[in-house]
Amino acid sequence: MDIENRALLIYSAEDIKRNKWFTDRLTEKAACYGTELKLITSDECRDEYMVENGLWDNKPAFIINRSREADISEWFENKGIRSFNNSETIRTGNDKYAEYELFESRKLPVMETVTGGSAPESIPFEAPYIIKKRNGHGGSDVFKLETKDALGTFLVDKDPSLYIIQKMCDEPGVDMRLYLLGGKVIASVIRTSEKDFRSNYSLGGKAETTEVPEDIRTASEAIARGLSADYIAIDLIRNNGGWVYNEIEDAAGARMLYELTDIDIASDFIHYIFEST
């Protein structure tokens, strides 16, 4: 396959240190294909930096954008450079209300959700409420509020448009994460927490591999294909005895895959990229 020998791996500056093992693994695997995968921050990947550092002299063959910033991918896409993930996936996967709208448009089960700007008296479901920052990730900026008064107090000094409000599920502390590569489910895990309504592994939740119900596999793969997503995760939570679609993770982590399975997602992701480019 004829491909240029330089590509870019883009992270936010704050995420680079905590993801060093994974960035090193991606770089190592790209080198096996004769490609230098250069790690730069989201602040650096602007035209001035690219020119000053000679990165346009040998135009990048592709970018891997793990910064969660869709405009970066769009910028490169407009220059004819493939982005993994693409800008649509990144934009959707970092806006929890857009995710809710996508699930609902496909007639998938979801928790009732309204925007943070909704008047408390107009919310069509009862407390407790789960309130989330629309661009939060890893369980950050997710809060449980017991009353409408608490909701009003929480938002009083914040921009409500940056949040969504959801009805709380009736089995908090358990979810299922599906990992998808190239539009196919490659693994799934059940995450549980006995101490927190959030089951995120990074917050101390426990995890184990699980089989995926066929209807969930089919619907989730359709979502990934509809976004032309490359590597994502889809999370579901439990309510009324069934699985309910909750979130899409654009910059999906890899820790659980390496700890619970024999999947080398860095290697598989790089292989997929070179097969796709």
Tab-separated table of C-alpha atoms in Angstrom, residues 65-197:
chain	number	residue	atom	x	y	z
A	65	ASN	CA	-7.641	12.654	16.798
A	66	ARG	CA	-8.062	11.708	20.465
A	67	SER	CA	-8.476	15.317	21.615
A	68	ARG	CA	-12.306	15.252	21.561
A	69	GLU	CA	-12.216	18.442	19.439
A	70	ALA	CA	-14.271	17.975	16.284
A	71	ASP	CA	-13.082	21.204	14.671
A	72	ILE	CA	-9.550	19.809	14.469
A	73	SER	CA	-10.707	16.821	12.444
A	74	GLU	CA	-12.861	19.061	10.281
A	75	TRP	CA	-9.849	21.315	9.614
A	76	PHE	CA	-7.770	18.377	8.368
A	77	GLU	CA	-10.687	16.831	6.471
A	78	ASN	CA	-11.100	20.089	4.558
A	79	LYS	CA	-7.491	19.667	3.446
A	80	GLY	CA	-8.221	16.150	2.187
A	81	ILE	CA	-6.607	14.339	5.122
A	82	ARG	CA	-8.426	11.389	6.718
A	83	SER	CA	-9.211	11.678	10.410
A	84	PHE	CA	-9.744	8.732	12.781
A	85	ASN	CA	-12.406	9.356	14.174
A	86	ASN	CA	-14.077	11.704	11.736
A	87	SER	CA	-15.448	15.086	12.777
A	88	GLU	CA	-19.093	13.925	12.863
A	89	THR	CA	-18.279	11.065	15.226
A	90	ILE	CA	-16.218	13.320	17.471
A	91	ARG	CA	-18.885	16.022	17.540
A	92	THR	CA	-21.652	13.538	18.354
A	93	GLY	CA	-19.560	11.500	20.788
A	94	ASN	CA	-18.759	14.579	22.856
A	95	ASP	CA	-22.272	16.000	23.121
A	96	LYS	CA	-24.525	13.946	25.359
A	97	TYR	CA	-27.684	15.595	24.064
A	98	ALA	CA	-26.706	14.836	20.455
A	99	GLU	CA	-26.151	11.223	21.504
A	100	TYR	CA	-29.597	11.102	23.114
A	101	GLU	CA	-31.173	12.534	19.962
A	102	LEU	CA	-29.341	9.976	17.802
A	103	PHE	CA	-30.526	7.048	19.941
A	104	GLU	CA	-34.078	8.382	20.022
A	105	SER	CA	-34.119	8.940	16.240
A	106	ARG	CA	-33.334	5.235	15.826
A	107	LYS	CA	-36.187	4.358	18.196
A	108	LEU	CA	-33.820	2.820	20.736
A	109	PRO	CA	-34.662	2.727	24.457
A	110	VAL	CA	-33.335	5.798	26.288
A	111	MET	CA	-33.882	7.553	29.595
A	112	GLU	CA	-36.107	10.624	29.410
A	113	THR	CA	-33.846	13.610	28.811
A	114	VAL	CA	-34.219	17.397	28.593
A	115	THR	CA	-31.723	20.184	28.104
A	116	GLY	CA	-30.345	21.990	31.113
A	117	GLY	CA	-32.179	25.133	30.076
A	118	SER	CA	-35.564	23.543	30.705
A	119	ALA	CA	-37.598	25.210	33.433
A	120	PRO	CA	-37.728	22.907	36.506
A	121	GLU	CA	-41.525	22.938	36.510
A	122	SER	CA	-41.580	21.713	32.876
A	123	ILE	CA	-39.413	18.626	33.446
A	124	PRO	CA	-41.692	15.665	32.613
A	125	PHE	CA	-40.237	13.244	35.156
A	126	GLU	CA	-39.696	13.174	38.888
A	127	ALA	CA	-36.522	13.494	40.949
A	128	PRO	CA	-33.936	12.210	41.562
A	129	TYR	CA	-32.278	13.691	38.503
A	130	ILE	CA	-29.008	12.892	36.806
A	131	ILE	CA	-27.410	16.040	35.447
A	132	LYS	CA	-24.468	15.826	33.067
A	133	LYS	CA	-22.247	18.287	31.324
A	134	ARG	CA	-22.856	17.782	27.634
A	135	ASN	CA	-19.149	17.410	26.820
A	136	GLY	CA	-18.111	15.514	29.965
A	137	HIS	CA	-16.323	12.174	29.797
A	138	GLY	CA	-15.076	9.384	32.048
A	139	GLY	CA	-17.848	9.974	34.570
A	140	SER	CA	-16.713	13.541	35.238
A	141	ASP	CA	-19.334	16.268	35.535
A	142	VAL	CA	-22.124	13.778	36.279
A	143	PHE	CA	-24.216	14.495	39.372
A	144	LYS	CA	-27.247	13.091	41.164
A	145	LEU	CA	-29.719	15.668	42.480
A	146	GLU	CA	-32.544	14.649	44.777
A	147	THR	CA	-35.013	17.520	44.291
A	148	LYS	CA	-36.072	20.252	41.876
A	149	ASP	CA	-34.802	22.813	44.367
A	150	ALA	CA	-31.368	21.156	44.324
A	151	LEU	CA	-31.453	21.274	40.535
A	152	GLY	CA	-32.165	24.989	40.541
A	153	THR	CA	-29.401	25.617	43.065
A	154	PHE	CA	-26.924	23.554	41.034
A	155	LEU	CA	-27.536	25.535	37.840
A	156	VAL	CA	-27.808	29.000	39.357
A	157	ASP	CA	-24.158	29.936	38.648
A	158	LYS	CA	-23.729	27.824	35.495
A	159	ASP	CA	-24.657	28.045	31.834
A	160	PRO	CA	-27.664	25.659	31.661
A	161	SER	CA	-27.175	25.095	27.925
A	162	LEU	CA	-23.988	23.161	28.725
A	163	TYR	CA	-25.937	20.479	30.659
A	164	ILE	CA	-28.591	17.824	30.175
A	165	ILE	CA	-31.021	16.483	32.786
A	166	GLN	CA	-32.048	12.827	32.741
A	167	LYS	CA	-34.456	10.622	34.618
A	168	MET	CA	-32.471	8.296	36.862
A	169	CYS	CA	-32.482	4.624	35.904
A	170	ASP	CA	-33.831	2.117	38.427
A	171	GLU	CA	-30.624	0.007	38.517
A	172	PRO	CA	-27.849	2.569	39.086
A	173	GLY	CA	-24.233	1.474	39.322
A	174	VAL	CA	-24.269	-1.029	36.458
A	175	ASP	CA	-23.688	-0.567	32.746
A	176	MET	CA	-22.523	-2.418	29.653
A	177	ARG	CA	-19.816	-0.990	27.422
A	178	LEU	CA	-19.478	-2.163	23.834
A	179	TYR	CA	-16.229	-1.541	21.968
A	180	LEU	CA	-16.591	-1.153	18.204
A	181	LEU	CA	-13.864	-1.048	15.579
A	182	GLY	CA	-14.731	-0.483	11.941
A	183	GLY	CA	-18.443	-0.744	12.661
A	184	LYS	CA	-18.198	-4.133	14.404
A	185	VAL	CA	-18.476	-5.005	18.089
A	186	ILE	CA	-15.128	-6.473	19.135
A	187	ALA	CA	-15.720	-6.794	22.891
A	188	SER	CA	-18.158	-5.905	25.648
A	189	VAL	CA	-17.880	-5.585	29.398
A	190	ILE	CA	-20.248	-5.190	32.322
A	191	ARG	CA	-19.157	-2.501	34.769
A	192	THR	CA	-20.562	-2.371	38.306
A	193	SER	CA	-20.120	-0.219	41.370
A	194	GLU	CA	-21.496	-0.887	44.837
A	195	LYS	CA	-20.545	2.583	46.084
A	196	ASP	CA	-21.494	4.981	43.297
A	197	PHE	CA	-24.382	5.448	40.876
